[in-house]
Amino acid sequence: MLKSKVIMVKTRSGKILKIVREHYLRDDIDNGLFGGKLEQHPELQNDLVPSEHFLIPDTNVVLHQMDVLEHSCIMNVIMLQTVLHEVKHRSSPVYKRIKLLCANPDKKFFVFTNEHCIDTYSARVKGESTNDMNDRLIRIAAKYYDKCLKDRNQTAVLVTNDRANCAFAKKDGLNALTIEQYVKNIVGYPELLDKLAKADEAIEVDKSISYPEHLKLSQVQAGVKSGRFFQGKLGISRENYLEGKIITHGEDGKEILIQGRLNLNRAVHEDVVAVEMLPEDQWSNPSGVILDVTVQPGAEIADAEKKKSTGVPTGKVVGIIKRSWRPYCGILESFGSPEMTRHLFTPAEKRIPRIRIETRQAKTLIGQRIVVAIDSWPRFSKYPQGHFVKALGSVGDKDTENEVLLLEHDVAHEPFSEAVLNCLPPSDWSIPNQEFAVREDFRDLPICSVDPPGCTDIDDCLHHKDLGDGTVEVGVHIADVTHFIRPGTPIDNEAATRGTTVYLCDKRIDMVPELLSSNLCSLRDDGDRLAFSCIWIMKPNSEIVSTRFCKSVIRSKSSMTYAQAQMQIDDKTANDPVTMGLRGLNKLAKILKRARIEKGALSLSSPEVRFHVDSETHDPIDLQNKELRDTNSMVEEFMLLANCSVAKKIQQEFPECAVLRRHPEPPQSNFDVFLNAAKSRGLELNAATSRDLAVSLDRTEEPKEGIHSYISTLLRILATRCMMQAVYFCSGLESDFRHYGLAAPIYTHFTSPIRRYSDIMVHRLLAASIGADKTFSELLNKTEIQNVCKNLNFRHRMAQYAQRASVGLHTQLFFRSKVVNESGYVIFVRKNAIQVLIPKYGLEGTVFMDRDFEGNTTVNADDLKYIEDKCEITVRGVKLCVFDEVTVQISHDATNVQHQRINLKLVYPKITGISIPSSV
Amino acid sequence: MAGFELISDEGYRFDGRKPSELRRVRCNMGVFTQADGSAYIEQGNTKVLAAIYGPHEASNNMRSKVCLDKCFINCEFSQAMFSSAERKKRSRGDRKGKDMSAHIKQTFEAAIRTQLYPRSQIDIYLQVLHSDGSLYCACVNAATLALIDAGIAMKDYVCACSASLTKETSLIDINHVEELAGCAEFSAAIMPKLDQIIYSELNGRIHQDELGQLVDAVTSGCKDIFAVIDRFVRGRLEETASYFTHS
């Protein structure tokens, strides 16, 4: 079987290495034609190919035309190993997609290991480049298939857009077509044409703009190495789509600002780019101007103006190291005749430029949310070129909009696959007898759960029992999800990918199937459940005497809401064990909280609202701020305690591979704007440590002359925004474990395994450390754990963004037919606008100071005075300062169907030409 | 190494082998006339020369090691300067070489019937000409052949093989590229007819549940090596025997 070997010589920078590798050729490689995936005859008809045929795409076709390949009519494709290797090298997202296609049995994509097959192998010809060799290998493979298929009266069609390759193939007597030729002549699928990515030459030249040429990758790499260029991931500003920044690699990662269309030079948000610094006299400042693309669609907005020389480091993009384009959701611009085929597409994400696409379905697509992918961005085109991928539904429709925000935040929301559902226990599952033997029986304890109303995935329960010897027993019981989700099963893999349950206003996207999340694992008060318990013996002053963990069986006595629990505690006549327990817990929680705050834990605030949803139309009909009761913080306090105890335990048992959560201390510079704003109102805050911050925030609670009482809450809201993201990590790879916000030396997540995958990992570690379960290799592999943690951090961030977007969407729906005057507070002052927060609706928006209430620019620069240090803006003699109370009119602007949004208009204070006249 | 797949979805390794396939093994015996026994083995690109001297009276500088009831084994391992991708000057006494010598010495102390040669010494010299992974295994296999060539009494053949684990599949006979991928590497030497493991070594961490699978993979790899070597030895024997019958 071992046939031959070749020698490859490779050189690397600096030293010359001779690397010799074996390369075995085999005669037993499956070509899929006999009994394999390609046994069945292909059915797709094409005018250019008379016979039945199989497709062999080359690398560039796979890289650029995935949307065509993914279409259900494209089947019977032969993927060569050569092509797969090249794709993997060039683009990992495309590689992942093509892998999925190959794994899908319906698509009949067959992977042929051509380089190890004795019939299709060829050594490199002297002087041949890798690209040419790969092309030649592809042609050899195509020829091989052609020969094999001959006696079946079928052909292999090589699909390539490379002219030279095409010509060579024709010379060899192969059937070679470009993807355009092939797709145009497919019988019966006209919609495929829209999905074609455009080749570069097909693009018309836009005379108005010419971007500087990008440097070659080799030049860029050399430049980065020599320190002339800086490499980083481009982050476009949320407020101004023509301004971005990169944070350079290395320990002293500094920010470089990039301003203007030409300096950005076709880089798109999140691309990895190489940046060259501009000379210092061209340095600029991030503009305080808010660019509002939606006010005058289509109108060109001048590149942000440069400011004086006292700027921050500024640069320009000289080359793109890695694109991170993905499909974008958005809408087709409504102007232009629908009969035309060229259109502009506006993505929902403001940081992405508009995209030029070609479609014949414009008439039906206008007014719909669609998905578009970018293909290329030629030098002479102002906007990137793209192609249509799919339509989601009409704009403004709630389901469509939900779909958009799920897609935009990469939230997996399709139903669980067959394989996952097969892992579930039967729906009439009950606790098997052998479980009682290995678990502690807590069914007699006065256990209860306290949750928000309407909660069906209850993952925590509590109990409190007086032991009579001056100590009390307190237990936290967490749903034992890991009993059902065994490592390595499809359900486990799916949960690990989803990472978290996502809560939208009207919808919950589960991490695990509903049978588990709302029934078997949910600790409802309707029967016995499996639990993982954390039991403390405590003194009445909350000092912990002992901690232990065990798997258990519990029976919740009552599932309460926060309000119900509060009522029970306050009800003097109730004296049942559950109520007594609640009172005991409440007392302990207050002591715990005090101790925690003493240590420097922050109590921050963010405006949270709940929508009351009409049960029939599912439209929001009312909304209210989330109320906080004693019982909320009671539950929270014990969950924190359990998390801390578990973190200590798993870190002790598995110092190398514990899954922990850390909240890094924010750098002082994060607080600059915040402290400055407070100072402008005469409030001296101190953010040196979390304790200092907590103390100085508490001091603002005292009423003070000339300042409204809401300021303390406002400050807490703003302080929250200065914080860093808390992240999961593997203890073996980091040294700093501290949780800044909670002022805890070590912390993890243990209490919500139904909705967070991190907790599942922690459960497994804890179970292994008490001998209740076995370990397995992935659990103890720190790089593996770190990888999972990275995904979890990403998913959590995305879930948060999706949640926020969902609230935004519902706010819009709520104001659809309303105009309301409401008071709000200025939270930021910008050069041409103020940012207003309306606590009642948790709504935040911009009120422009340079245009009147109808959106026309009327105020010239002289009337507008902006003092950055004092955070104040003066318009026509009226001074507005940060934290001022203002009255705004909230309305829903649907004049442009494509861009529905919430409009804020100033009512008070009155500024001529800007605020709404009181008669309106 | 991120994004590095040791085994493709179609089930082929980087060099085209399947997980349970050895590299090509080529061997030769009696390559030196000076030595009492010698052999050369190629396992893929790993190429090793072995020379045996002895049993002989202990040399002067080894007097202290002489045992009264058995012979002692002296093993020296060295690697040619040109044996790896980068030219590297290696002194004979470097740590890696010493370790390797000690391991090979131990392995053969268990296999050679040392009590048949009291008060004497057996030298095993190993020279690596090209290193492409699984060095220890190639050395042991080469030494076995050389010992057979020298006619030294052994309990059984000693065959060694390495294995690694990726995506729950065990790969045998690891080459250099696969070694670099950073997975745990398990090497073992066995006496195939007696079915005894006389040496085993694990580099890297694996979970205990996976050990059984690795041991099985290595054992079957060793038996494959044994089949190759045994066929060669028998062939050589018949060839030699035929000289006698003709003359």
PDB file of N, CA and C in Angstrom, chain B residues 52-98:
ATOM      1  N   ILE B  52      26.929  -3.661  17.698  1.00  0.00           N
ATOM      2  CA  ILE B  52      27.075  -4.369  18.972  1.00  0.00           C
ATOM      3  C   ILE B  52      28.503  -4.888  19.086  1.00  0.00           C
ATOM      4  N   TYR B  53      29.107  -4.665  20.226  1.00  0.00           N
ATOM      5  CA  TYR B  53      30.400  -5.287  20.535  1.00  0.00           C
ATOM      6  C   TYR B  53      30.223  -6.135  21.785  1.00  0.00           C
ATOM      7  N   GLY B  54      30.666  -7.335  21.743  1.00  0.00           N
ATOM      8  CA  GLY B  54      30.576  -8.158  22.944  1.00  0.00           C
ATOM      9  C   GLY B  54      29.781  -9.406  22.702  1.00  0.00           C
ATOM     10  N   PRO B  55      29.560 -10.212  23.702  1.00  0.00           N
ATOM     11  CA  PRO B  55      30.106  -9.969  25.048  1.00  0.00           C
ATOM     12  C   PRO B  55      31.625 -10.079  25.073  1.00  0.00           C
ATOM     13  N   HIS B  56      32.245  -9.147  25.790  1.00  0.00           N
ATOM     14  CA  HIS B  56      33.695  -9.212  25.915  1.00  0.00           C
ATOM     15  C   HIS B  56      34.075  -8.847  27.342  1.00  0.00           C
ATOM     16  N   GLU B  57      35.337  -9.016  27.650  1.00  0.00           N
ATOM     17  CA  GLU B  57      35.808  -8.680  28.986  1.00  0.00           C
ATOM     18  C   GLU B  57      35.633  -7.174  29.189  1.00  0.00           C
ATOM     19  N   ALA B  58      35.270  -6.804  30.384  1.00  0.00           N
ATOM     20  CA  ALA B  58      34.993  -5.397  30.634  1.00  0.00           C
ATOM     21  C   ALA B  58      36.216  -4.546  30.315  1.00  0.00           C
ATOM     22  N   SER B  59      36.013  -3.470  29.625  1.00  0.00           N
ATOM     23  CA  SER B  59      37.132  -2.596  29.280  1.00  0.00           C
ATOM     24  C   SER B  59      37.599  -1.873  30.543  1.00  0.00           C
ATOM     25  N   ASN B  60      38.783  -1.274  30.467  1.00  0.00           N
ATOM     26  CA  ASN B  60      39.443  -0.747  31.652  1.00  0.00           C
ATOM     27  C   ASN B  60      38.608   0.257  32.432  1.00  0.00           C
ATOM     28  N   ASN B  61      38.021   1.180  31.694  1.00  0.00           N
ATOM     29  CA  ASN B  61      37.293   2.236  32.396  1.00  0.00           C
ATOM     30  C   ASN B  61      35.921   1.774  32.926  1.00  0.00           C
ATOM     31  N   MET B  62      35.546   0.558  32.627  1.00  0.00           N
ATOM     32  CA  MET B  62      34.238   0.060  33.057  1.00  0.00           C
ATOM     33  C   MET B  62      34.371  -0.970  34.188  1.00  0.00           C
ATOM     34  N   ARG B  63      35.565  -1.150  34.678  1.00  0.00           N
ATOM     35  CA  ARG B  63      35.797  -2.232  35.649  1.00  0.00           C
ATOM     36  C   ARG B  63      34.814  -2.173  36.821  1.00  0.00           C
ATOM     37  N   SER B  64      34.512  -0.954  37.235  1.00  0.00           N
ATOM     38  CA  SER B  64      33.676  -0.827  38.432  1.00  0.00           C
ATOM     39  C   SER B  64      32.275  -1.384  38.217  1.00  0.00           C
ATOM     40  N   LYS B  65      31.866  -1.515  36.967  1.00  0.00           N
ATOM     41  CA  LYS B  65      30.474  -1.933  36.707  1.00  0.00           C
ATOM     42  C   LYS B  65      30.334  -3.441  36.565  1.00  0.00           C
ATOM     43  N   VAL B  66      31.431  -4.140  36.593  1.00  0.00           N
ATOM     44  CA  VAL B  66      31.391  -5.588  36.364  1.00  0.00           C
ATOM     45  C   VAL B  66      30.545  -6.285  37.434  1.00  0.00           C
ATOM     46  N   CYS B  67      29.681  -7.201  36.974  1.00  0.00           N
ATOM     47  CA  CYS B  67      28.898  -8.001  37.917  1.00  0.00           C
ATOM     48  C   CYS B  67      29.428  -9.430  37.847  1.00  0.00           C
ATOM     49  N   LEU B  68      29.320 -10.088  38.973  1.00  0.00           N
ATOM     50  CA  LEU B  68      29.851 -11.445  39.005  1.00  0.00           C
ATOM     51  C   LEU B  68      28.900 -12.450  38.373  1.00  0.00           C
ATOM     52  N   ASP B  69      27.592 -12.192  38.474  1.00  0.00           N
ATOM     53  CA  ASP B  69      26.644 -13.210  38.030  1.00  0.00           C
ATOM     54  C   ASP B  69      26.032 -12.915  36.674  1.00  0.00           C
ATOM     55  N   LYS B  70      26.302 -11.768  36.107  1.00  0.00           N
ATOM     56  CA  LYS B  70      25.724 -11.472  34.796  1.00  0.00           C
ATOM     57  C   LYS B  70      26.577 -10.443  34.060  1.00  0.00           C
ATOM     58  N   CYS B  71      26.244 -10.198  32.815  1.00  0.00           N
ATOM     59  CA  CYS B  71      27.001  -9.190  32.090  1.00  0.00           C
ATOM     60  C   CYS B  71      26.354  -7.819  32.296  1.00  0.00           C
ATOM     61  N   PHE B  72      27.070  -6.759  32.054  1.00  0.00           N
ATOM     62  CA  PHE B  72      26.429  -5.451  32.094  1.00  0.00           C
ATOM     63  C   PHE B  72      26.391  -4.878  30.675  1.00  0.00           C
ATOM     64  N   ILE B  73      25.447  -3.980  30.492  1.00  0.00           N
ATOM     65  CA  ILE B  73      25.221  -3.437  29.155  1.00  0.00           C
ATOM     66  C   ILE B  73      25.616  -1.978  29.131  1.00  0.00           C
ATOM     67  N   ASN B  74      26.372  -1.638  28.119  1.00  0.00           N
ATOM     68  CA  ASN B  74      26.810  -0.261  27.968  1.00  0.00           C
ATOM     69  C   ASN B  74      26.174   0.261  26.682  1.00  0.00           C
ATOM     70  N   CYS B  75      25.434   1.342  26.798  1.00  0.00           N
ATOM     71  CA  CYS B  75      24.736   1.838  25.616  1.00  0.00           C
ATOM     72  C   CYS B  75      25.159   3.267  25.318  1.00  0.00           C
ATOM     73  N   GLU B  76      25.490   3.533  24.086  1.00  0.00           N
ATOM     74  CA  GLU B  76      25.818   4.903  23.711  1.00  0.00           C
ATOM     75  C   GLU B  76      25.007   5.321  22.498  1.00  0.00           C
ATOM     76  N   PHE B  77      24.319   6.445  22.700  1.00  0.00           N
ATOM     77  CA  PHE B  77      23.409   6.933  21.668  1.00  0.00           C
ATOM     78  C   PHE B  77      23.964   8.236  21.135  1.00  0.00           C
ATOM     79  N   SER B  78      24.043   8.377  19.847  1.00  0.00           N
ATOM     80  CA  SER B  78      24.444   9.688  19.334  1.00  0.00           C
ATOM     81  C   SER B  78      23.666  10.027  18.074  1.00  0.00           C
ATOM     82  N   GLN B  79      23.597  11.311  17.828  1.00  0.00           N
ATOM     83  CA  GLN B  79      22.765  11.791  16.733  1.00  0.00           C
ATOM     84  C   GLN B  79      23.665  12.579  15.779  1.00  0.00           C
ATOM     85  N   ALA B  80      23.568  12.283  14.511  1.00  0.00           N
ATOM     86  CA  ALA B  80      24.426  12.976  13.556  1.00  0.00           C
ATOM     87  C   ALA B  80      24.041  14.443  13.478  1.00  0.00           C
ATOM     88  N   MET B  81      25.029  15.257  13.167  1.00  0.00           N
ATOM     89  CA  MET B  81      24.812  16.692  13.082  1.00  0.00           C
ATOM     90  C   MET B  81      23.768  17.032  12.012  1.00  0.00           C
ATOM     91  N   PHE B  82      23.718  16.204  10.996  1.00  0.00           N
ATOM     92  CA  PHE B  82      22.839  16.513   9.863  1.00  0.00           C
ATOM     93  C   PHE B  82      21.499  15.775   9.953  1.00  0.00           C
ATOM     94  N   SER B  83      21.211  15.241  11.151  1.00  0.00           N
ATOM     95  CA  SER B  83      20.053  14.345  11.220  1.00  0.00           C
ATOM     96  C   SER B  83      18.718  15.086  11.287  1.00  0.00           C
ATOM     97  N   SER B  84      18.731  16.358  11.652  1.00  0.00           N
ATOM     98  CA  SER B  84      17.451  17.072  11.714  1.00  0.00           C
ATOM     99  C   SER B  84      17.472  18.253  10.747  1.00  0.00           C
ATOM    100  N   ALA B  85      16.350  18.949  10.658  1.00  0.00           N
ATOM    101  CA  ALA B  85      16.215  20.016   9.674  1.00  0.00           C
ATOM    102  C   ALA B  85      17.300  21.073   9.844  1.00  0.00           C
ATOM    103  N   GLU B  86      17.611  21.366  11.086  1.00  0.00           N
ATOM    104  CA  GLU B  86      18.607  22.393  11.342  1.00  0.00           C
ATOM    105  C   GLU B  86      19.921  21.711  11.705  1.00  0.00           C
ATOM    106  N   ARG B  87      21.029  22.118  11.107  1.00  0.00           N
ATOM    107  CA  ARG B  87      22.324  21.535  11.471  1.00  0.00           C
ATOM    108  C   ARG B  87      22.663  21.950  12.879  1.00  0.00           C
ATOM    109  N   LYS B  88      22.934  20.965  13.715  1.00  0.00           N
ATOM    110  CA  LYS B  88      23.158  21.278  15.114  1.00  0.00           C
ATOM    111  C   LYS B  88      24.299  20.418  15.600  1.00  0.00           C
ATOM    112  N   LYS B  89      25.239  21.053  16.269  1.00  0.00           N
ATOM    113  CA  LYS B  89      26.343  20.262  16.814  1.00  0.00           C
ATOM    114  C   LYS B  89      25.874  19.658  18.128  1.00  0.00           C
ATOM    115  N   ARG B  90      25.976  18.345  18.207  1.00  0.00           N
ATOM    116  CA  ARG B  90      25.513  17.684  19.425  1.00  0.00           C
ATOM    117  C   ARG B  90      26.690  16.965  20.072  1.00  0.00           C
ATOM    118  N   SER B  91      26.922  17.290  21.315  1.00  0.00           N
ATOM    119  CA  SER B  91      27.987  16.554  21.999  1.00  0.00           C
ATOM    120  C   SER B  91      27.414  15.214  22.463  1.00  0.00           C
ATOM    121  N   ARG B  92      28.283  14.262  22.640  1.00  0.00           N
ATOM    122  CA  ARG B  92      27.818  12.926  22.944  1.00  0.00           C
ATOM    123  C   ARG B  92      27.112  12.870  24.299  1.00  0.00           C
ATOM    124  N   GLY B  93      27.582  13.680  25.210  1.00  0.00           N
ATOM    125  CA  GLY B  93      27.062  13.558  26.583  1.00  0.00           C
ATOM    126  C   GLY B  93      25.888  14.474  26.879  1.00  0.00           C
ATOM    127  N   ASP B  94      25.167  14.978  25.874  1.00  0.00           N
ATOM    128  CA  ASP B  94      24.078  15.902  26.205  1.00  0.00           C
ATOM    129  C   ASP B  94      22.930  15.156  26.885  1.00  0.00           C
ATOM    130  N   ARG B  95      22.078  15.940  27.510  1.00  0.00           N
ATOM    131  CA  ARG B  95      21.053  15.369  28.370  1.00  0.00           C
ATOM    132  C   ARG B  95      20.159  14.387  27.622  1.00  0.00           C
ATOM    133  N   LYS B  96      19.766  14.814  26.445  1.00  0.00           N
ATOM    134  CA  LYS B  96      18.825  13.995  25.689  1.00  0.00           C
ATOM    135  C   LYS B  96      19.470  12.648  25.335  1.00  0.00           C
ATOM    136  N   GLY B  97      20.757  12.725  24.926  1.00  0.00           N
ATOM    137  CA  GLY B  97      21.465  11.508  24.559  1.00  0.00           C
ATOM    138  C   GLY B  97      21.651  10.585  25.751  1.00  0.00           C
ATOM    139  N   LYS B  98      21.959  11.183  26.900  1.00  0.00           N
ATOM    140  CA  LYS B  98      22.147  10.366  28.099  1.00  0.00           C
ATOM    141  C   LYS B  98      20.864   9.664  28.497  1.00  0.00           C
TER     142      LYS B  98
END
